[in-house]
Short mmCIF file of C-alpha atoms and ligand atoms in Angstrom, two decimals:
data_model
loop_
_atom_site.label_atom_id
_atom_site.label_comp_id
_atom_site.label_asym_id
_atom_site.label_seq_id
_atom_site.Cartn_x
_atom_site.Cartn_y
_atom_site.Cartn_z
CA MET H 557 -0.04 -0.19 0.06
CA PRO H 558 1.65 3.49 -0.84
CA GLN H 559 2.20 5.78 2.06
CA THR H 560 -0.11 9.03 2.04
CA SER H 561 0.92 12.21 2.72
CA GLU H 562 -2.04 13.38 4.78
CA LYS H 563 -0.31 16.78 6.11
CA SER H 564 0.31 17.55 2.08
CA ARG H 565 -2.92 17.91 0.55
CA PRO H 566 -4.54 20.87 1.03
CA ALA H 567 -7.18 20.67 4.14
CA ALA H 568 -10.81 19.81 3.27
CA PRO H 569 -13.61 23.20 4.38
CA SER H 570 -15.66 21.72 7.50
CA LYS H 571 -18.74 23.29 5.71
CA PRO H 572 -19.24 22.93 1.61
CA VAL H 573 -16.84 25.16 -0.02
CA VAL H 574 -19.49 27.86 -1.86
CA ALA H 575 -16.72 30.59 -3.32
CA PRO H 576 -17.09 34.03 -3.08
CA TYR H 577 -16.54 34.95 -6.52
CA ILE H 578 -19.61 32.31 -7.41
CA GLN H 579 -21.64 34.02 -4.97
CA GLU H 580 -20.17 37.95 -5.39
CA LYS H 581 -19.36 37.63 -9.28
CA ARG H 582 -21.50 34.36 -10.57
CA TYR H 583 -18.59 34.40 -12.92
CA CYS H 584 -14.81 34.34 -13.42
CA LYS H 585 -12.62 34.75 -15.95
CA PRO H 586 -12.06 32.14 -18.95
CA GLY H 587 -8.79 31.08 -17.68
CA GLU H 588 -9.06 32.35 -14.62
CA TRP H 589 -6.21 31.72 -11.82
CA ILE H 590 -6.52 32.37 -8.27
CA GLU H 591 -3.02 31.89 -6.45
CA GLY H 592 -3.98 28.78 -3.02
CA LEU H 593 -6.96 27.59 -5.17
CA PRO H 594 -6.40 23.94 -6.00
CA PRO H 595 -5.95 22.71 -9.42
CA LEU H 596 -8.41 20.81 -11.03
CA TYR H 597 -7.19 18.79 -13.86
CA ILE H 598 -10.22 17.70 -15.44
CA VAL H 599 -9.70 14.70 -18.45
CA THR H 600 -12.18 15.17 -21.28
CA PRO H 601 -12.35 11.90 -24.16
CA THR H 602 -13.19 12.85 -27.16
CA TYR H 603 -13.75 12.14 -30.80
CA PRO H 604 -14.46 13.42 -34.13
CA ARG H 605 -18.30 13.15 -35.48
CA ALA H 606 -20.64 16.06 -35.93
CA GLU H 607 -21.30 17.07 -33.08
CA GLN H 608 -17.61 17.42 -31.63
CA LEU H 609 -17.09 20.88 -32.07
CA PRO H 610 -20.23 21.83 -30.51
CA GLU H 611 -20.42 19.15 -27.27
CA LEU H 612 -16.67 20.64 -26.14
CA THR H 613 -18.26 25.01 -27.09
CA ARG H 614 -20.52 23.61 -24.48
CA PHE H 615 -18.38 22.61 -22.03
CA ALA H 616 -15.65 25.32 -22.26
CA GLN H 617 -18.46 27.54 -22.10
CA THR H 618 -19.04 25.51 -18.25
CA LEU H 619 -14.96 25.45 -17.51
CA MET H 620 -15.02 29.63 -18.49
CA ASN H 621 -16.98 29.88 -14.99
CA VAL H 622 -14.48 27.65 -13.10
CA PRO H 623 -10.51 28.90 -11.90
CA ASN H 624 -7.71 27.33 -11.93
CA VAL H 625 -8.49 24.71 -13.92
CA VAL H 626 -6.10 22.85 -16.67
CA TRP H 627 -8.27 21.14 -19.36
CA ILE H 628 -6.36 18.35 -20.86
CA VAL H 629 -9.21 17.13 -24.08
CA SER H 630 -7.45 13.71 -25.28
CA GLU H 631 -8.71 13.06 -28.76
CA ASP H 632 -9.29 9.03 -29.94
CA ALA H 633 -8.71 9.45 -33.84
CA PRO H 634 -6.13 8.52 -36.13
CA GLN H 635 -5.00 12.03 -36.57
CA SER H 636 -5.61 15.78 -35.05
CA THR H 637 -9.17 17.18 -35.74
CA GLN H 638 -7.80 20.85 -36.56
CA ALA H 639 -11.09 22.39 -35.61
CA ILE H 640 -10.50 21.69 -32.03
CA VAL H 641 -7.20 22.00 -31.76
CA ASP H 642 -8.03 25.77 -33.07
CA TYR H 643 -10.66 26.37 -30.94
CA LEU H 644 -8.39 24.84 -27.76
CA LYS H 645 -6.26 27.32 -28.18
CA GLU H 646 -8.60 30.48 -28.75
CA CYS H 647 -11.06 29.63 -25.89
CA GLY H 648 -8.81 31.17 -23.41
CA LEU H 649 -8.79 28.10 -20.97
CA LYS H 650 -5.40 26.83 -19.89
CA THR H 651 -6.08 23.79 -22.29
CA VAL H 652 -3.87 20.13 -23.20
CA TYR H 653 -4.60 19.04 -26.56
CA LEU H 654 -3.29 15.10 -26.59
CA ARG H 655 -4.51 12.71 -29.49
CA VAL H 656 -4.03 9.06 -29.44
CA GLN H 657 -6.38 5.76 -30.51
CA MET H 658 -8.22 3.47 -29.53
CA PRO H 659 -6.34 0.11 -29.84
CA ALA H 660 -7.46 -1.51 -32.91
CA LYS H 661 -8.36 -4.63 -31.34
CA TYR H 662 -11.01 -2.81 -29.59
CA GLN H 663 -12.66 -1.11 -32.37
CA LYS H 664 -13.39 -4.08 -33.66
CA VAL H 665 -14.90 -5.11 -31.02
CA LYS H 666 -19.24 -4.38 -31.24
CA ASN H 667 -19.14 -2.89 -27.83
CA LYS H 668 -16.23 -0.56 -27.33
CA PRO H 669 -14.30 0.37 -24.49
CA ARG H 670 -15.01 4.16 -25.30
CA GLY H 671 -13.17 6.45 -24.19
CA VAL H 672 -10.37 4.68 -21.95
CA ALA H 673 -7.07 4.91 -23.90
CA ASN H 674 -7.53 8.59 -24.64
CA ARG H 675 -8.62 9.01 -20.43
CA LEU H 676 -5.38 7.14 -20.22
CA ALA H 677 -3.13 9.27 -21.95
CA GLY H 678 -4.71 11.98 -19.69
CA LEU H 679 -3.63 10.41 -17.06
CA ASP H 680 0.57 9.83 -18.11
CA TRP H 681 0.01 13.39 -18.78
CA ILE H 682 -0.95 14.01 -14.95
CA ARG H 683 1.52 11.79 -13.78
CA ALA H 684 4.13 13.52 -15.79
CA ASN H 685 3.04 16.75 -15.25
CA ALA H 686 0.62 18.02 -12.04
CA LYS H 687 1.84 17.95 -8.47
CA ASP H 688 -1.60 18.62 -6.43
CA GLY H 689 -4.82 19.17 -7.13
CA VAL H 690 -8.18 17.28 -8.22
CA LEU H 691 -8.17 15.34 -11.48
CA TYR H 692 -11.82 14.39 -12.89
CA PHE H 693 -12.78 12.47 -15.78
CA ALA H 694 -15.50 14.36 -17.89
CA ASP H 695 -17.09 13.09 -20.50
CA ASP H 696 -17.55 15.61 -23.43
CA ASP H 697 -21.30 15.23 -23.77
CA ASN H 698 -22.38 15.35 -20.39
CA THR H 699 -24.10 18.57 -18.22
CA TYR H 700 -22.07 20.15 -15.58
CA ASP H 701 -23.32 22.87 -12.56
CA ILE H 702 -19.89 24.72 -11.54
CA ARG H 703 -20.99 24.38 -7.94
CA LEU H 704 -19.58 20.71 -9.16
CA PHE H 705 -16.07 21.90 -9.33
CA GLU H 706 -16.04 23.97 -6.13
CA GLN H 707 -16.45 21.53 -4.15
CA MET H 708 -14.74 18.76 -5.50
CA ARG H 709 -11.32 20.87 -5.52
CA TRP H 710 -11.80 20.08 -1.39
CA THR H 711 -11.33 16.26 -1.96
CA ARG H 712 -8.71 14.92 0.12
CA GLY H 713 -8.71 10.65 -1.45
CA VAL H 714 -11.88 9.63 -3.42
CA SER H 715 -15.10 12.04 -3.42
CA MET H 716 -18.22 10.82 -4.87
CA PHE H 717 -21.50 12.80 -6.07
CA PRO H 718 -24.92 11.80 -7.73
CA VAL H 719 -25.17 11.61 -11.52
CA GLY H 720 -28.64 12.07 -13.05
CA LEU H 721 -30.13 10.55 -16.31
CA VAL H 722 -28.39 7.32 -15.43
CA THR H 723 -29.95 3.52 -16.52
CA LYS H 724 -34.16 4.20 -15.71
CA LEU H 725 -33.77 5.09 -12.25
CA GLY H 726 -32.61 8.28 -13.49
CA VAL H 727 -29.71 8.64 -11.02
CA SER H 728 -26.40 6.83 -10.28
CA THR H 729 -25.48 7.82 -6.65
CA PRO H 730 -23.47 6.42 -3.56
CA ILE H 731 -26.28 5.79 -0.93
CA VAL H 732 -24.74 8.44 2.23
CA LYS H 733 -25.84 7.98 6.41
CA ASP H 734 -24.77 9.97 8.43
CA GLY H 735 -22.04 11.50 6.45
CA LYS H 736 -20.70 7.71 5.60
CA VAL H 737 -21.25 6.56 1.87
CA VAL H 738 -22.75 3.01 2.88
CA GLY H 739 -23.64 2.06 -0.38
CA PHE H 740 -25.14 2.35 -3.39
CA TYR H 741 -27.95 3.27 -5.49
CA ASP H 742 -27.74 2.30 -9.22
CA GLY H 743 -29.59 0.42 -11.92
CA TRP H 744 -26.68 -1.81 -13.17
CA ILE H 745 -24.88 -2.80 -10.08
CA ALA H 746 -23.34 -6.37 -11.74
CA LYS H 747 -20.48 -7.34 -10.08
CA ARG H 748 -19.14 -3.59 -9.44
CA LYS H 749 -17.56 -3.27 -5.97
CA PHE H 750 -18.13 0.60 -6.87
CA PRO H 751 -21.50 1.28 -9.18
CA ILE H 752 -21.12 4.53 -10.11
CA ASP H 753 -20.31 6.59 -13.33
CA MET H 754 -17.70 7.15 -14.75
CA ALA H 755 -18.52 11.10 -14.06
CA GLY H 756 -19.18 10.14 -10.33
CA PHE H 757 -15.97 11.09 -8.79
CA ALA H 758 -13.07 12.91 -8.14
CA VAL H 759 -9.49 11.87 -6.81
CA ASN H 760 -7.01 14.07 -5.20
CA VAL H 761 -3.73 14.13 -7.80
CA GLN H 762 -1.29 13.28 -4.97
CA TYR H 763 -3.29 10.17 -3.84
CA PHE H 764 -3.58 9.36 -7.53
CA LEU H 765 0.75 10.27 -7.36
CA GLN H 766 1.15 7.48 -4.50
CA ARG H 767 -0.29 4.89 -5.75
CA PRO H 768 1.83 4.28 -9.32
CA ASN H 769 -0.11 1.66 -10.32
CA ALA H 770 -3.69 3.16 -10.62
CA THR H 771 -4.71 2.62 -14.53
CA MET H 772 -8.18 2.62 -16.41
CA PRO H 773 -9.50 -1.52 -17.65
CA PHE H 774 -10.31 -1.51 -21.11
CA LYS H 775 -13.61 -2.92 -19.63
CA VAL H 776 -16.54 -2.19 -20.94
CA GLY H 777 -19.31 -1.30 -17.92
CA TYR H 778 -15.79 -2.09 -15.60
CA GLU H 779 -13.85 1.27 -16.19
CA GLU H 780 -14.52 3.54 -13.70
CA ASP H 781 -15.26 0.63 -11.16
CA GLY H 782 -11.66 -0.82 -12.03
CA PHE H 783 -9.64 2.56 -12.00
CA VAL H 784 -11.40 3.61 -8.57
CA ILE H 785 -10.26 -0.29 -7.28
CA SER H 786 -6.68 0.28 -8.49
CA LEU H 787 -6.49 3.50 -6.14
CA GLY H 788 -7.12 0.68 -3.04
CA ILE H 789 -9.72 3.10 -1.80
CA LYS H 790 -12.23 1.49 1.10
CA PRO H 791 -15.48 2.46 0.59
CA ALA H 792 -15.78 3.70 3.90
CA GLU H 793 -13.47 6.49 2.89
CA ILE H 794 -14.84 7.92 0.43
CA GLU H 795 -15.47 11.70 0.58
CA PRO H 796 -19.61 12.10 -0.37
CA LEU H 797 -20.28 15.68 -1.91
CA ALA H 798 -23.15 18.15 -3.70
CA TYR H 799 -24.50 18.18 0.40
CA ASN H 800 -24.27 14.33 1.27
CA CYS H 801 -25.10 13.39 -2.20
CA THR H 802 -29.23 15.64 -1.89
CA LYS H 803 -27.85 17.54 -5.00
CA ILE H 804 -27.48 15.92 -8.54
CA TRP H 805 -25.04 18.85 -10.42
CA VAL H 806 -23.84 16.42 -13.10
CA TRP H 807 -26.36 14.56 -15.58
CA HIS H 808 -25.11 11.81 -18.33
CA THR H 809 -27.09 13.76 -20.81
CA GLN H 810 -26.67 12.16 -24.93
CA THR H 811 -26.79 13.76 -28.02
CA LYS H 812 -28.42 13.35 -30.68
CA LYS H 813 -26.74 11.67 -33.60
CA ASN H 814 -26.87 13.98 -36.88
CA ASN H 815 -26.05 12.37 -40.21
CA PRO H 816 -22.64 14.27 -42.42
CA ALA H 817 -24.14 16.92 -43.95
CA THR H 818 -24.91 16.59 -47.96
CA PRO H 819 -21.70 18.59 -49.58
CA VAL H 820 -22.67 22.68 -50.49
CA VAL H 821 -24.26 22.39 -54.29
CA GLN H 822 -21.11 24.78 -56.87
CA ASN H 823 -23.26 26.76 -58.46
CA ASN H 824 -23.68 30.47 -59.33
CA ALA H 825 -25.93 30.85 -55.99
CA THR H 826 -23.43 29.43 -53.75
CA LYS H 827 -19.73 30.15 -55.40
CA GLY H 828 -18.09 33.51 -54.38
CA THR H 829 -20.13 33.64 -51.45
CA ASN H 830 -19.74 33.35 -47.83
CA LEU H 831 -20.86 29.45 -48.49
CA ASP H 832 -17.17 28.40 -49.97
CA ILE H 833 -16.33 28.88 -46.06
CA ILE H 834 -18.72 27.71 -44.46
CA LYS H 835 -18.75 24.83 -46.51
CA ASN H 836 -15.45 23.44 -45.10
CA LEU H 837 -16.64 24.27 -41.52
CA ILE H 838 -19.29 21.80 -41.95
CA TRP H 839 -18.98 17.83 -41.06
CA LYS H 840 -18.53 15.69 -44.02
CA GLY H 841 -17.50 12.39 -41.99
CA ASN H 842 -14.53 10.74 -41.64
CA GLY H 843 -15.82 7.08 -43.20
CA ASN H 844 -16.98 5.55 -40.07
CA GLU H 845 -20.13 6.50 -40.53
CA ALA H 846 -22.27 2.95 -40.11
CA GLU H 847 -20.15 3.04 -37.01
CA THR H 848 -20.97 6.05 -35.61
CA THR H 849 -24.64 7.21 -36.82
CA HIS H 850 -25.85 3.40 -35.27
CA LYS H 851 -23.95 3.50 -32.51
CA ASN H 852 -24.04 0.21 -29.99
CA LYS H 853 -24.80 1.41 -26.46
CA GLY H 854 -23.16 -0.03 -24.34
CA VAL H 855 -24.51 -1.06 -20.44
CA SER H 856 -23.45 2.37 -18.16
N1 LIG T 1124 -15.54 9.03 -26.68
C1 LIG T 1124 -14.31 8.20 -27.11
N2 LIG T 1124 -14.34 7.31 -28.73
C2 LIG T 1124 -15.19 6.22 -29.00
C3 LIG T 1124 -16.52 6.73 -28.35
C4 LIG T 1124 -16.35 7.63 -27.41
O1 LIG T 1124 -13.36 9.05 -26.71
O2 LIG T 1124 -15.12 5.59 -29.53
C5 LIG T 1124 -15.20 8.98 -26.03
C6 LIG T 1124 -17.01 10.62 -25.91
O3 LIG T 1124 -16.67 11.87 -26.71
C7 LIG T 1124 -17.45 10.58 -24.47
C8 LIG T 1124 -17.14 9.43 -23.66
O4 LIG T 1124 -16.10 9.22 -24.16
O5 LIG T 1124 -16.75 11.40 -23.90
C9 LIG T 1124 -17.71 8.23 -23.08
O6 LIG T 1124 -18.62 7.91 -24.48
P1 LIG T 1124 -20.17 8.45 -25.08
O7 LIG T 1124 -20.20 9.83 -24.90
O8 LIG T 1124 -20.57 7.98 -26.38
O9 LIG T 1124 -20.64 7.06 -23.97
P2 LIG T 1124 -21.97 7.32 -22.95
O10 LIG T 1124 -22.14 8.25 -22.49
O11 LIG T 1124 -22.71 7.60 -24.14
O12 LIG T 1124 -21.89 5.74 -22.29
MN1 LIG T 1125 -21.75 10.23 -23.15
#
């Protein structure tokens, strides 16, 4: 078991933190950095599709309201998507762009471990570059209340909180009694020790760095469970956030798939107009359309 150094971690506030800048100003500047506030390393797996830039734009604009964020956008693609690389440079946030591809053996199977290779690349980056703060896996298509980020910032080990719109139960959450996690309420328990959603937990960076073997398995449905198990945390040690898991501050929203666009017709009405530019901005597909438009939904 790796050693933990309790002293070097930021002290957990005695009551839930609502940061003054949220109460007073309701916003901060994009990319704002406040000295002394633990950084958040937010790992977002993403992949090329018609909805990619809209999803990332929406999430970026959520993160513009949160200070001390390093946004690690990790793309699963054979080549970088230029529009994404450009947007990350322009958006004003502190961003890191990574690119990897899902290993070929998983690409072939029907039920793929989505986002694992790229989340692992994010973890490697954190191991190489981060010293403190908190890490969080934030899928590109979820919806986040910024108050969640202010609470997870003070995570000392592993914190957990409810995620809305998960399974037919409508929520996946730890069950909390007298301030302690005593179980899990989730529509798909299966063989999971921690039946939670990917968006339902955050990890202290020092705690993670002290566990060099912590990793995420390429195992559909068991990605988050495997990762939390690999951290060696006991259920009783989990820090319940969102006021003892009484608030839903993140939702597993899913965006409708859009088909690739029909190319802009080239005629006198379009040539020599703004459509010469727009035609390069619309999503014309990447050759995997059968796969992306009829996505097989996983268990999570
Ligand atoms: N993702 C990825 N590669 C893929 C499919 C998905 O990197 O081939 C990312 C996706 O952008 C999202 C996360 O992995 O951030 C989870 O995927 P998705 O939202 O499709 O799964 P769901 O939430 O429906 O289980
Ligand atoms: Mn999703």
